[in-house]
Amino acid sequence: MELGVSGLNAKATLGSAETVRLARLAEDLGYSSWWAGEHVVLPSPRVAESPMEPTDPILDPLVHLSYVAAVTQRLELGTGIVILPQRNPLVLAKQAASLDVLSGGRLLLGVGAGYLEPEMRAVGVAMSDRGRRTDEYLDAMTTLWTEPAPAYQGRFVAFRDVDAHPRPTRPRIVIGGHSPAAFRRAVTRGHGWFGNGTLDDLPRHLAGLRQAASEVERPERLGRLEINYMPLDPVAVEPRTAQGYADLGVDRLVIYPLPLDDPSDVARFMERHATLPH
């Protein structure tokens, strides 16, 4: 099991100096991946399901990860997650390919269908369409990255007689979410799955993935589904708990150093968790 760190494109950790310091610390401590979340806009006033205050700053994940790529050598760069229905898929495909090429193939493009209705409404996407858009956008992007003469026809995206280079070094898609639709999407379209919760939650999520695998076919080109998991335990992850995640088959355990109010506290959190069994 590898260790990753998430969320440091927000709040007190998003400055240039803090990003350089913490990203290089993560690499020096042996973390293998660095993940950045996304919210284009946040509901104001805050609604119950929103994870952040509307005044909490958060950087665009692809811009942030481009900066991290330039100051590190080995860290895999994950979006955890991009809210895919809110993005133009061809523009995102170009951005992702550019970052992947510049970073030497380090991008893990994590995507999800989203869940905040005010955010969706603000960018002009109907909540009822978000799942269909997510699937179409993933298929369209994959076509653009992999086909010699890319063409796609769907309800929400269509193109032909175009091409886009450079292609990603090795395009890797990670699907986030805990719904049956997200599990099926991970099986059919993802190289990996990204989830969060507690150690007690994980067996239920894994059961959902197994159920999805019995219902839909996984393309051979995707290989084995990688499991990425971000603990949301109320306390720091202890060695015995980390071993529990490893025993359940987690490939990347991604820590989240909340509350992100003090970069020095975040650094200490990372140092403490770097000694977890992995």
GROMACS .gro file of N, CA and C in nm, residues 6-9 35-39 58-61 78-82:
model
   54
    6SER      N    1  -0.390   1.459   0.044
    6SER     CA    2  -0.493   1.526  -0.033
    6SER      C    3  -0.532   1.660   0.029
    7GLY      N    4  -0.584   1.749  -0.055
    7GLY     CA    5  -0.652   1.869  -0.008
    7GLY      C    6  -0.566   1.992   0.007
    8LEU      N    7  -0.439   1.986  -0.032
    8LEU     CA    8  -0.349   2.097  -0.001
    8LEU      C    9  -0.348   2.204  -0.109
    9ASN      N   10  -0.456   2.209  -0.187
    9ASN     CA   11  -0.479   2.323  -0.278
    9ASN      C   12  -0.586   2.415  -0.222
   35TRP      N   13  -0.294   1.473  -0.410
   35TRP     CA   14  -0.426   1.486  -0.468
   35TRP      C   15  -0.485   1.624  -0.440
   36ALA      N   16  -0.556   1.679  -0.538
   36ALA     CA   17  -0.617   1.811  -0.526
   36ALA      C   18  -0.765   1.803  -0.559
   37GLY      N   19  -0.848   1.862  -0.473
   37GLY     CA   20  -0.991   1.861  -0.494
   37GLY      C   21  -1.039   1.980  -0.576
   38GLU      N   22  -1.170   1.985  -0.598
   38GLU     CA   23  -1.225   2.092  -0.681
   38GLU      C   24  -1.362   2.136  -0.633
   39HIS      N   25  -1.381   2.267  -0.632
   39HIS     CA   26  -1.512   2.329  -0.635
   39HIS      C   27  -1.496   2.460  -0.712
   58ILE      N   28  -0.998   2.783  -0.258
   58ILE     CA   29  -0.953   2.656  -0.315
   58ILE      C   30  -0.908   2.682  -0.458
   59LEU      N   31  -0.788   2.634  -0.493
   59LEU     CA   32  -0.733   2.654  -0.626
   59LEU      C   33  -0.788   2.551  -0.724
   60ASP      N   34  -0.790   2.589  -0.851
   60ASP     CA   35  -0.820   2.493  -0.955
   60ASP      C   36  -0.720   2.377  -0.948
   61PRO      N   37  -0.767   2.252  -0.947
   61PRO     CA   38  -0.674   2.141  -0.925
   61PRO      C   39  -0.570   2.123  -1.034
   78GLY      N   40  -0.275   1.359  -0.855
   78GLY     CA   41  -0.412   1.316  -0.869
   78GLY      C   42  -0.513   1.428  -0.850
   79THR      N   43  -0.616   1.429  -0.932
   79THR     CA   44  -0.730   1.515  -0.906
   79THR      C   45  -0.831   1.434  -0.827
   80GLY      N   46  -0.863   1.483  -0.708
   80GLY     CA   47  -0.948   1.403  -0.620
   80GLY      C   48  -1.061   1.484  -0.560
   81ILE      N   49  -1.159   1.526  -0.642
   81ILE     CA   50  -1.177   1.489  -0.781
   81ILE      C   51  -1.212   1.614  -0.865
   82VAL      N   52  -1.203   1.601  -0.998
   82VAL     CA   53  -1.262   1.698  -1.090
   82VAL      C   54  -1.410   1.664  -1.107
   0.00000   0.00000   0.00000
